[in-house]
Amino acid sequence: MSSIQDIQNEIIEEFEILGEDKESTIYYIMELGGQLPKFPEEERVDENIIKGCQSKVWLATRENGDKIQYLADSNTDITKGLISLLIRVLSGRTPQEILKADLDFIDKIGMGNIIGSQRSNGLSAMIKQMKLYALAYQAKQNV
Amino acid sequence: MSLNIEEIRAMFPVLHQEVNGKPLIYFDNAATTQKPQSVLDSLTGYYEKDNSNIHRGAHTLADRATRYYEETREGVKNFINANESAEVIFTKGTTESINLVASSYGRKFITKGDEIIISTLEHHSNIVPWQMLCEEKEATLKIIPINDRGEILLEEFENLLSDKTKFVSIVHVSNALGTINPVKKIIKKAHQVGAMVLLDGAQSTNHLDIDVQDLDCDFLAFSAHKLYGPTGLGILYGKRSLLEIMPPYQGGGEMIKEVTFAKTTYNEIPFKFEAGTPNIADVIAFQKALDFISFIGKSNIKKHEDELLDHANEAFGQIKGFVPVGTAAEKVSVVSFNINGMHPFDVGVMLDANGIAVRTGHHCTQPLMQRLGLEGTVRASFSVYNTKSEIDQMALSLAKIAKIKNK
C-alpha cells in the first residue's frame, strides 16, 4: 500500500493538472465528493457532527484490525469533496500513522484560496476530529 | 431621467478589478455597498488636513472638525426629515442603535408582564436585544407571523396588540428576502395601544424615501455602510420627547454636563448618547455618501434598482432548478433563491469562481429560515451601479451551475 506521503503527492499532481482555474478545481472537488461511499444512516446522529464546520459534516469510524476506516458525509458537495480527500489520505491507516501524518497537501494545492478562510477552519476541524479518533484508538490498543 | 450607469460606476474604484480571472460582479450590496471616490477622498482628506478631537477644542482644527461632524448630523436630519438634528445620534451601526434603545428605553420603561412585538422577518440584531431585555424584565416577546411569500400578516399583528404591548420593533425591509413591510400601518396600529415603535431601517434607507415625521416612528436605526458610506457608523433617530427621558446608554466623556465624585449631570441630547470620542472621520465622510445619493436622486436609484430586480426575476426564472425564496408583492432589489439539489454555499463558491459576489447562508435570520423550512439561501442584491448585463452574466453562470443537479 502506498504511504500517506505517496497519496498526498498524487493529489498534489492531480490539482496541478487542473491549474489555476478555480472553477474547474471546484467542479473536480465536487466530483470527488460524489464518489464518497454511502454514509450509514444509523451514524447520521448529532454526536457524529463535527463542530466548527459551517456546513454539516458527519464523521464515523470502523475498526479494521489495527487500522481505522473513516466514513463521512456532508450536506454540501464541496465539503464532501474535501473530506473525501482526507479520507483518501488517512483511511485504512494505523492510529500511529494518522497521528504523525503531516497533511501538507492542503497547503500545496492552495486549498485556502479555493475554499476561503471560513471553510479552511472547517477543514481544520475535520482533521482535528480524525486525529482525535486515532488518539482514542491508540489509547484503546495500549490498554 | 435615465441614469448613466457607466458614469456612476466610474465613481467606484473597487468595481474595476478582476476576481478569479473574471471581471468583478458585485451583488452583495445588502451586506454592504461600495464607496464612491468622494467618500474615500473625504476619509483621507480628514486625516491629512483636519484630524482633531471635536467639541471643546480651542483651536482651529478642532473647530473645523467639529463643524464638519455637526454638518453630517444636519445632513442626516435632512435625509430622514427629522424635526431637528439633536434627534440624530451617531452609533457604530444598526445593531448598536437597537441595543441602545433596548438598554436605555427598555430598562427604564419595560416592566414585568409587558409585551414586545417583533416579526418573523427580523435580523438577529432585532431579535436578541429584545430577548435579553424580556429575560431581564420578565416581559414577553411576541412574533408577527408571515405567509409563504414572506409577507407579514397584518391581521395577526393586530391580534397580538393589547394594552400589554409596550414596544414594537420591526424591520422596514427584510434583509434576507427584500420584502417591504407596511410599516406606516404598523406604526399607526401600535400607537393606538400606546406602544412605541422602532424601525430597523438598515435595508430600507438605501432604497426608499424615508420621512420619520410622516412615518411617525419613535426610533429609526440604520447603518452608513449600506448607504455608500464608511463601516463602523450607525445612526439612531429618536423623537426628542423620548430621548430626553431616556437614561444614558454609556458613561464617559462628551456625555456629561458636570462631573463630581458625588454626582454627575448629563449633557443634552444628542451628546448624552455619544460617550467618548466618536467616529469623527467616518461621520464626516458619510456626508459625501449622502451627497452622492442626493446627486443621483433616490427616486432614480429606486427606479434603476426596480428595473434590475424585474430583469433578474425574468432571467433567473428561466433557469431549470431555480427556486425563488420570498416573492412578496412589495420588494426592494434583492433576489433570494435556492438551486434544486444544491447547498447555497456550493452555489456561492461556484459563482465566486466566476467573479460574482453574492451572500449565502441564513443571513442572520435563522428563525425566518426555520419558518421557511430552509437551511439558507443564495442572495443577490443590486445597487445603483449594477447593470442588466451583469445580471445576464450571472444568469449564464447560474444556468451552468444549476445544470449539475438539474439536467
Coordinates of C-alpha atoms in Angstrom, one line a residue:
Chain A
M1 CA 0.0 0.0 0.0
S2 CA 1.3 3.5 -0.8
S3 CA 2.3 5.7 2.1
I4 CA 0.4 8.7 3.3
Q5 CA 3.0 10.9 1.6
D6 CA 2.6 9.0 -1.7
I7 CA -1.1 9.6 -1.7
Q8 CA -0.6 13.3 -0.9
N9 CA 1.8 13.6 -3.8
E10 CA -0.7 12.0 -6.1
I11 CA -3.3 14.6 -5.0
I12 CA -0.9 17.5 -5.5
E13 CA -0.2 16.2 -9.0
E14 CA -3.9 15.9 -9.8
F15 CA -4.5 19.5 -8.7
E16 CA -1.5 20.7 -10.6
I17 CA -3.1 19.4 -13.8
L18 CA -6.2 21.5 -13.1
G19 CA -4.0 24.6 -12.9
E20 CA -5.1 28.0 -11.7
D21 CA -8.7 27.8 -12.9
K22 CA -10.8 28.0 -9.8
E23 CA -14.0 26.9 -11.4
S24 CA -12.6 23.6 -12.8
T25 CA -10.9 22.9 -9.4
I26 CA -14.3 23.3 -7.7
Y27 CA -16.1 21.1 -10.2
Y28 CA -13.4 18.4 -9.6
I29 CA -13.7 18.6 -5.8
M30 CA -17.5 18.2 -6.1
E31 CA -17.0 15.2 -8.4
L32 CA -14.8 13.6 -5.8
G33 CA -17.5 14.3 -3.2
G34 CA -19.9 12.4 -5.4
Q35 CA -17.7 9.3 -5.2
L36 CA -17.8 9.1 -1.4
P37 CA -19.3 5.7 -0.3
K38 CA -22.8 5.9 1.0
F39 CA -22.8 7.0 4.7
P40 CA -24.6 4.6 7.0
E41 CA -27.9 6.2 8.1
E42 CA -27.6 5.0 11.7
E43 CA -24.4 7.1 12.0
R44 CA -26.2 10.3 11.0
V45 CA -26.6 11.4 14.6
D46 CA -25.8 14.6 16.3
E47 CA -22.8 13.1 18.2
N48 CA -21.1 12.5 14.9
I49 CA -21.5 16.1 13.7
I50 CA -18.1 17.9 13.6
K51 CA -18.3 21.2 15.4
G52 CA -16.6 24.2 13.8
C53 CA -17.8 23.4 10.3
Q54 CA -20.2 25.9 8.6
S55 CA -21.8 23.2 6.7
K56 CA -22.9 19.9 8.3
V57 CA -20.3 17.2 8.4
W58 CA -20.8 13.7 9.9
L59 CA -17.8 11.6 10.7
A60 CA -17.8 8.0 11.9
T61 CA -15.2 5.2 12.2
R62 CA -14.9 1.5 11.8
E63 CA -12.2 -0.7 13.3
N64 CA -10.4 -2.9 10.7
G65 CA -7.8 -4.9 12.6
D66 CA -5.2 -2.4 13.8
K67 CA -6.4 0.2 11.2
I68 CA -9.1 2.9 11.2
Q69 CA -11.7 3.2 8.5
Y70 CA -13.3 6.6 8.2
L71 CA -16.8 7.2 7.0
A72 CA -18.1 10.7 6.3
D73 CA -20.9 12.8 4.7
S74 CA -21.8 16.4 4.4
N75 CA -24.8 18.4 3.2
T76 CA -22.7 20.3 0.7
D77 CA -21.0 18.8 -2.2
I78 CA -17.8 20.9 -1.9
T79 CA -17.3 19.9 1.7
K80 CA -18.0 16.3 0.7
G81 CA -15.2 16.6 -1.8
L82 CA -12.8 18.0 0.7
I83 CA -13.5 15.3 3.2
S84 CA -13.1 12.6 0.6
L85 CA -9.6 13.9 0.1
L86 CA -8.9 13.5 3.8
I87 CA -10.4 10.0 3.8
R88 CA -8.3 9.0 0.8
V89 CA -5.1 10.1 2.7
L90 CA -6.0 8.8 6.2
S91 CA -8.5 6.0 6.0
G92 CA -7.2 2.4 6.4
R93 CA -4.1 3.5 8.3
T94 CA -3.0 2.7 11.8
P95 CA -3.6 5.3 14.6
Q96 CA 0.2 5.9 14.7
E97 CA 0.4 6.7 11.0
I98 CA -2.6 9.0 11.3
L99 CA -1.3 10.9 14.3
K100 CA 2.1 11.6 12.8
A101 CA 0.8 12.5 9.3
D102 CA 1.8 16.0 8.2
L103 CA -1.0 16.9 5.8
D104 CA 1.0 19.3 3.6
F105 CA -1.1 18.6 0.5
I106 CA -3.8 21.0 1.8
D107 CA -1.4 24.0 1.5
K108 CA 0.3 22.7 -1.6
I109 CA -2.9 22.5 -3.6
G110 CA -3.8 26.0 -2.4
M111 CA -7.0 24.9 -0.6
G112 CA -7.2 28.1 1.4
N113 CA -7.7 30.1 -1.8
I114 CA -10.2 27.7 -3.2
I115 CA -12.5 27.4 -0.3
G116 CA -12.0 30.6 1.6
S117 CA -10.9 31.2 5.2
Q118 CA -14.2 30.1 6.9
R119 CA -14.2 26.8 5.2
S120 CA -10.5 26.3 5.9
N121 CA -11.4 26.5 9.6
G122 CA -13.9 23.8 9.0
L123 CA -11.3 21.7 7.3
S124 CA -9.0 22.0 10.3
A125 CA -11.9 20.9 12.5
M126 CA -12.3 17.8 10.4
I127 CA -8.6 16.9 10.6
K128 CA -8.6 17.5 14.3
Q129 CA -11.6 15.2 14.8
M130 CA -10.0 12.5 12.6
K131 CA -6.8 12.7 14.7
L132 CA -8.8 12.6 17.9
Y133 CA -10.4 9.3 16.8
A134 CA -6.9 8.0 16.1
L135 CA -5.7 9.0 19.5
A136 CA -8.7 7.3 21.1
Y137 CA -7.9 4.1 19.2
Q138 CA -4.3 4.2 20.1
A139 CA -5.2 4.6 23.8
K140 CA -7.5 1.6 23.5
Q141 CA -4.8 -0.5 21.8
N142 CA -2.4 0.3 24.6
V143 CA -4.7 -0.9 27.3
Chain B
M1 CA -34.0 60.9 -16.1
S2 CA -32.2 57.9 -17.3
L3 CA -29.1 57.2 -15.3
N4 CA -25.7 57.0 -17.0
I5 CA -24.5 53.9 -15.2
E6 CA -21.1 53.9 -16.7
E7 CA -20.5 57.4 -15.2
I8 CA -21.7 56.2 -11.9
R9 CA -19.5 53.1 -12.0
A10 CA -16.5 55.3 -12.7
M11 CA -17.0 56.8 -9.3
F12 CA -16.5 53.5 -7.5
P13 CA -12.9 52.3 -7.8
V14 CA -13.4 48.9 -6.2
L15 CA -15.7 47.8 -9.0
H16 CA -12.9 47.9 -11.6
Q17 CA -11.0 44.7 -10.8
E18 CA -10.8 41.1 -11.7
V19 CA -11.7 38.3 -9.3
N20 CA -10.6 34.8 -10.1
G21 CA -9.7 36.0 -13.6
K22 CA -13.2 37.4 -14.3
P23 CA -14.4 41.0 -14.1
L24 CA -15.9 41.5 -10.6
I25 CA -19.7 41.5 -10.4
Y26 CA -20.6 42.8 -7.0
F27 CA -24.1 41.6 -6.0
D28 CA -23.6 41.6 -2.2
N29 CA -25.0 45.2 -1.7
A30 CA -27.4 44.3 1.0
A31 CA -24.4 43.3 3.1
T32 CA -22.6 46.5 2.3
T33 CA -22.5 48.8 -0.6
Q34 CA -19.3 50.0 -2.2
K35 CA -18.0 53.6 -1.6
P36 CA -17.6 56.3 -4.1
Q37 CA -14.3 58.1 -4.6
S38 CA -15.7 61.2 -2.8
V39 CA -16.2 59.2 0.4
L40 CA -12.7 57.8 0.2
D41 CA -11.2 61.2 -0.5
S42 CA -13.0 62.7 2.4
L43 CA -11.6 60.0 4.7
T44 CA -8.0 60.6 3.7
G45 CA -8.6 64.3 3.5
Y46 CA -9.8 64.5 7.0
Y47 CA -6.7 62.7 8.4
E48 CA -4.4 64.8 6.1
K49 CA -5.9 68.2 6.9
D50 CA -8.4 68.3 9.7
N51 CA -7.7 65.5 12.2
S52 CA -8.6 66.8 15.6
N53 CA -10.8 65.8 18.5
I54 CA -14.2 67.5 18.2
H55 CA -16.1 69.8 20.7
R56 CA -14.5 71.8 23.4
G57 CA -11.2 72.4 21.4
A58 CA -10.0 76.0 21.4
H59 CA -8.0 75.6 18.2
T60 CA -8.8 76.0 14.5
L61 CA -8.5 72.3 13.6
A62 CA -10.8 71.2 16.4
D63 CA -13.3 73.8 15.3
R64 CA -13.2 72.7 11.7
A65 CA -13.6 69.0 12.6
T66 CA -16.5 69.9 14.9
R67 CA -18.2 71.9 12.2
Y68 CA -17.9 69.1 9.6
Y69 CA -19.0 66.5 12.1
E70 CA -22.1 68.5 13.0
E71 CA -22.8 69.2 9.3
T72 CA -23.2 65.5 8.8
R73 CA -25.7 65.4 11.7
E74 CA -27.7 68.1 9.8
G75 CA -27.3 66.1 6.6
V76 CA -28.7 63.0 8.2
K77 CA -31.6 65.1 9.7
N78 CA -32.5 66.2 6.2
F79 CA -32.0 62.7 4.8
I80 CA -34.7 61.3 7.1
N81 CA -36.6 64.5 7.6
A82 CA -36.2 64.6 11.3
N83 CA -37.6 67.6 13.1
E84 CA -34.2 68.7 14.4
S85 CA -30.6 67.5 14.2
A86 CA -30.5 66.8 18.0
E87 CA -32.7 63.8 17.3
V88 CA -29.8 62.2 15.3
I89 CA -27.4 60.1 17.3
F90 CA -24.2 58.6 15.9
T91 CA -23.6 55.0 16.9
K92 CA -21.4 52.3 15.5
G93 CA -24.1 50.6 13.5
T94 CA -27.7 49.5 13.3
T95 CA -27.0 46.8 15.9
E96 CA -25.7 49.3 18.4
S97 CA -28.6 51.7 17.7
I98 CA -31.1 48.9 18.5
N99 CA -29.2 47.9 21.6
L100 CA -29.1 51.5 22.8
V101 CA -32.9 51.7 22.7
A102 CA -33.4 48.2 24.2
S103 CA -30.9 49.0 27.0
S104 CA -31.9 52.6 27.7
Y105 CA -35.6 52.9 26.9
G106 CA -36.2 49.2 27.6
R107 CA -34.5 49.1 31.0
K108 CA -36.4 52.2 32.2
F109 CA -39.9 51.6 30.7
I110 CA -40.4 47.9 30.2
T111 CA -41.6 46.1 33.3
K112 CA -42.8 42.6 34.3
G113 CA -45.7 41.3 32.2
D114 CA -45.2 43.8 29.4
E115 CA -45.2 42.6 25.8
I116 CA -42.8 43.5 23.0
I117 CA -43.6 42.6 19.4
I118 CA -41.2 41.8 16.6
S119 CA -41.7 39.9 13.4
T120 CA -40.6 36.6 11.8
L121 CA -38.6 38.6 9.3
E122 CA -36.2 40.1 11.8
H123 CA -32.4 40.1 11.6
H124 CA -30.8 38.6 14.7
S125 CA -29.8 42.2 15.7
N126 CA -33.5 43.0 16.1
I127 CA -34.3 39.8 18.0
V128 CA -31.5 39.2 20.5
P129 CA -31.5 42.6 22.3
W130 CA -35.3 42.2 22.9
Q131 CA -34.9 38.7 24.1
M132 CA -32.2 39.8 26.5
L133 CA -34.5 42.6 27.7
C134 CA -37.5 40.3 28.1
E135 CA -35.5 37.9 30.1
E136 CA -34.2 40.6 32.4
K137 CA -37.6 42.2 32.9
E138 CA -39.8 39.1 32.8
A139 CA -41.6 40.6 29.8
T140 CA -42.8 38.5 26.8
L141 CA -41.7 38.6 23.2
K142 CA -44.4 38.2 20.6
I143 CA -43.8 37.3 17.0
I144 CA -45.8 38.5 14.0
P145 CA -46.2 35.6 11.6
I146 CA -45.6 35.7 7.8
N147 CA -47.1 34.0 4.8
D148 CA -45.2 31.7 2.4
R149 CA -44.4 34.7 0.2
G150 CA -42.5 36.3 3.0
E151 CA -45.1 39.0 3.9
I152 CA -46.2 40.0 7.3
L153 CA -49.8 39.0 8.3
L154 CA -51.2 42.4 9.4
E155 CA -54.4 40.8 10.9
E156 CA -52.2 38.6 13.1
F157 CA -50.3 41.6 14.1
E158 CA -53.5 43.4 15.2
N159 CA -54.5 40.3 17.2
L160 CA -51.2 40.5 19.1
L161 CA -51.8 44.1 20.1
S162 CA -53.2 44.8 23.5
D163 CA -52.8 47.2 26.4
K164 CA -49.8 45.0 27.4
T165 CA -48.0 45.9 24.3
K166 CA -45.3 48.4 25.2
F167 CA -43.0 48.2 22.3
V168 CA -42.9 47.1 18.6
S169 CA -39.6 46.7 16.9
I170 CA -40.0 46.0 13.2
V171 CA -37.8 45.7 10.2
H172 CA -38.7 48.1 7.4
V173 CA -37.2 45.9 4.6
S174 CA -36.2 42.2 5.1
N175 CA -32.5 41.7 4.6
A176 CA -33.0 38.1 3.6
L177 CA -35.9 38.4 1.3
G178 CA -36.3 42.1 0.3
T179 CA -39.9 42.3 1.5
I180 CA -41.0 45.9 2.2
N181 CA -43.2 45.9 5.2
P182 CA -46.3 48.1 5.6
V183 CA -44.7 50.0 8.4
K184 CA -46.8 53.1 8.4
K185 CA -49.9 51.0 9.1
I186 CA -48.0 49.0 11.8
I187 CA -46.8 52.2 13.5
K188 CA -50.3 53.6 13.5
K189 CA -51.8 50.5 15.0
A190 CA -49.1 50.2 17.6
H191 CA -49.6 53.8 18.6
Q192 CA -53.3 53.2 19.1
V193 CA -52.5 50.9 22.0
G194 CA -49.8 53.3 23.3
A195 CA -46.8 51.2 22.2
M196 CA -43.6 52.8 21.0
V197 CA -42.1 51.7 17.6
L198 CA -38.6 51.2 16.5
L199 CA -38.0 50.8 12.8
D200 CA -34.9 48.8 11.7
G201 CA -34.0 50.8 8.6
A202 CA -30.8 49.0 7.7
Q203 CA -32.2 47.7 4.4
S204 CA -34.7 50.4 3.6
T205 CA -32.8 53.7 3.9
N206 CA -30.8 53.0 0.8
H207 CA -33.8 52.1 -1.4
L208 CA -36.8 54.1 -0.1
D209 CA -37.6 57.7 0.7
I210 CA -37.6 57.9 4.5
D211 CA -39.6 60.6 6.3
V212 CA -39.6 59.9 10.0
Q213 CA -42.2 62.6 10.7
D214 CA -44.6 61.2 8.1
L215 CA -44.0 57.6 9.2
D216 CA -44.3 58.8 12.8
C217 CA -41.8 56.1 14.0
D218 CA -40.4 56.7 17.5
F219 CA -37.0 55.4 16.6
L220 CA -35.2 54.6 13.4
A221 CA -31.9 52.6 13.3
F222 CA -29.7 52.3 10.2
S223 CA -26.1 52.0 9.1
A224 CA -23.9 54.3 7.0
H225 CA -22.1 51.4 5.2
K226 CA -25.2 50.2 3.5
L227 CA -25.6 53.8 2.1
Y228 CA -22.3 54.1 0.3
G229 CA -20.7 55.4 3.5
P230 CA -18.0 54.0 5.8
T231 CA -18.3 51.0 8.0
G232 CA -18.5 51.3 11.8
L233 CA -21.0 54.1 11.7
G234 CA -24.7 53.8 12.5
I235 CA -27.5 56.2 13.2
L236 CA -30.2 56.3 15.8
Y237 CA -33.0 58.7 15.2
G238 CA -35.3 59.2 18.2
K239 CA -38.1 61.6 19.0
R240 CA -36.8 64.4 21.3
S241 CA -39.5 63.7 23.8
L242 CA -38.3 60.1 24.2
L243 CA -34.6 60.7 24.0
E244 CA -34.9 63.3 26.8
I245 CA -36.5 60.9 29.2
M246 CA -34.2 58.0 28.4
P247 CA -31.2 57.4 30.7
P248 CA -27.7 57.4 29.1
Y249 CA -26.5 54.2 27.4
Q250 CA -22.8 54.5 28.2
G251 CA -20.9 56.7 30.6
G252 CA -17.8 58.7 29.8
G253 CA -16.6 61.9 28.3
E254 CA -18.7 64.0 26.0
M255 CA -22.0 62.8 27.5
I256 CA -21.7 64.8 30.8
K257 CA -22.6 68.3 31.8
E258 CA -20.8 68.2 35.1
V259 CA -18.9 65.5 37.0
T260 CA -18.1 65.5 40.7
F261 CA -17.4 62.4 42.7
A262 CA -20.7 62.9 44.4
K263 CA -22.9 63.2 41.3
T264 CA -22.8 63.6 37.6
T265 CA -25.2 65.5 35.5
Y266 CA -25.7 64.6 31.9
N267 CA -25.3 66.6 28.7
E268 CA -28.2 67.5 26.4
I269 CA -29.2 65.2 23.5
P270 CA -27.7 64.1 21.2
F271 CA -24.4 64.3 23.2
K272 CA -25.9 62.4 26.2
F273 CA -25.8 59.3 24.0
E274 CA -22.4 59.8 22.4
A275 CA -19.9 58.9 25.2
G276 CA -16.3 59.1 24.3
T277 CA -14.5 60.3 21.2
P278 CA -16.8 59.4 18.3
N279 CA -16.1 58.0 14.9
I280 CA -15.2 61.5 13.6
A281 CA -13.6 60.6 10.2
D282 CA -16.4 58.3 9.2
V283 CA -19.1 60.7 10.3
I284 CA -17.5 63.5 8.2
A285 CA -17.1 61.2 5.2
F286 CA -20.7 60.0 5.4
Q287 CA -21.9 63.4 4.3
K288 CA -20.2 62.7 1.0
A289 CA -22.2 59.5 0.7
L290 CA -25.4 61.4 1.4
D291 CA -24.4 64.0 -1.2
F292 CA -23.9 61.1 -3.7
I293 CA -27.4 59.8 -3.0
S294 CA -29.0 63.2 -3.4
F295 CA -26.9 63.9 -6.5
I296 CA -28.2 60.8 -8.2
G297 CA -31.7 61.1 -6.6
K298 CA -33.3 58.4 -4.5
S299 CA -36.2 58.0 -6.9
N300 CA -33.7 57.5 -9.8
I301 CA -31.8 54.9 -7.7
K302 CA -35.1 53.1 -6.9
K303 CA -36.3 53.1 -10.5
H304 CA -33.0 51.6 -11.7
E305 CA -32.9 49.0 -8.9
D306 CA -36.5 48.0 -9.7
E307 CA -35.6 47.5 -13.3
L308 CA -32.7 45.3 -12.3
L309 CA -35.0 43.3 -10.0
D310 CA -37.5 42.7 -12.8
H311 CA -34.7 41.8 -15.2
A312 CA -33.2 39.4 -12.6
N313 CA -36.5 37.7 -11.9
E314 CA -37.1 37.1 -15.5
A315 CA -33.5 36.0 -16.3
F316 CA -33.1 33.7 -13.3
G317 CA -36.7 32.4 -13.5
Q318 CA -35.9 30.6 -16.8
I319 CA -33.1 28.5 -15.1
K320 CA -34.1 24.9 -14.5
G321 CA -33.9 24.2 -10.8
F322 CA -34.1 27.9 -9.8
V323 CA -36.4 28.3 -6.7
P324 CA -37.1 31.9 -5.6
V325 CA -37.4 32.5 -1.9
G326 CA -39.5 35.5 -0.9
T327 CA -41.9 36.6 -3.5
A328 CA -43.7 39.5 -1.8
A329 CA -45.6 41.9 -3.9
E330 CA -43.6 44.8 -2.5
K331 CA -39.8 44.2 -2.6
V332 CA -36.5 46.0 -3.0
S333 CA -33.8 44.8 -5.3
V334 CA -33.0 41.5 -3.6
V335 CA -33.3 38.1 -5.1
S336 CA -33.1 35.3 -2.6
F337 CA -33.1 31.8 -4.0
N338 CA -32.0 28.2 -4.0
I339 CA -31.0 25.8 -6.7
N340 CA -32.7 22.4 -6.5
G341 CA -30.5 19.7 -5.0
M342 CA -27.7 22.1 -4.2
H343 CA -26.5 23.7 -1.0
P344 CA -26.4 27.5 -1.1
F345 CA -22.7 27.5 0.0
D346 CA -21.7 25.5 -3.1
V347 CA -23.7 27.8 -5.4
G348 CA -22.0 30.8 -3.8
V349 CA -18.5 29.3 -4.1
M350 CA -19.1 28.5 -7.8
L351 CA -20.4 31.9 -8.5
D352 CA -17.3 33.4 -6.8
A353 CA -15.2 31.3 -9.2
N354 CA -16.9 33.3 -11.9
G355 CA -16.1 36.6 -10.3
I356 CA -19.7 37.0 -8.9
A357 CA -20.0 38.1 -5.2
V358 CA -23.3 37.0 -3.6
R359 CA -24.2 36.1 0.0
T360 CA -25.1 32.6 1.1
G361 CA -26.4 31.1 4.3
H362 CA -29.1 32.1 6.8
H363 CA -28.4 35.9 6.5
C364 CA -28.6 36.3 10.3
T365 CA -32.2 35.3 10.2
Q366 CA -32.3 31.8 11.5
P367 CA -35.9 31.9 12.8
L368 CA -37.0 33.1 9.3
M369 CA -35.2 30.3 7.7
Q370 CA -36.8 27.8 10.1
R371 CA -40.2 29.2 9.3
L372 CA -39.5 28.7 5.6
G373 CA -38.1 25.3 6.2
L374 CA -34.7 26.2 4.7
E375 CA -31.2 26.0 5.8
G376 CA -30.3 29.1 3.9
T377 CA -30.5 30.8 0.5
V378 CA -28.3 32.4 -2.0
R379 CA -28.9 36.2 -2.1
A380 CA -28.1 38.5 -4.9
S381 CA -28.7 42.2 -4.1
F382 CA -28.4 45.0 -6.6
S383 CA -27.4 48.6 -6.3
V384 CA -27.3 51.7 -8.4
Y385 CA -24.0 50.8 -10.1
N386 CA -25.1 47.4 -11.2
T387 CA -26.2 46.6 -14.8
K388 CA -28.5 44.3 -16.7
S389 CA -25.6 42.8 -18.5
E390 CA -24.1 41.8 -15.1
I391 CA -27.3 40.1 -14.3
D392 CA -27.2 38.3 -17.7
Q393 CA -23.7 37.2 -16.9
M394 CA -24.8 35.8 -13.5
A395 CA -27.8 34.1 -15.2
L396 CA -25.3 32.3 -17.6
S397 CA -23.1 31.2 -14.7
L398 CA -26.1 30.1 -12.7
A399 CA -27.6 28.1 -15.5
K400 CA -24.3 26.2 -15.8
I401 CA -24.1 25.6 -12.1
A402 CA -27.8 24.5 -11.8
K403 CA -27.3 22.0 -14.6
I404 CA -25.1 19.9 -12.4
K405 CA -28.1 18.8 -10.5
N406 CA -30.9 19.7 -12.8
K407 CA -30.3 18.0 -16.1

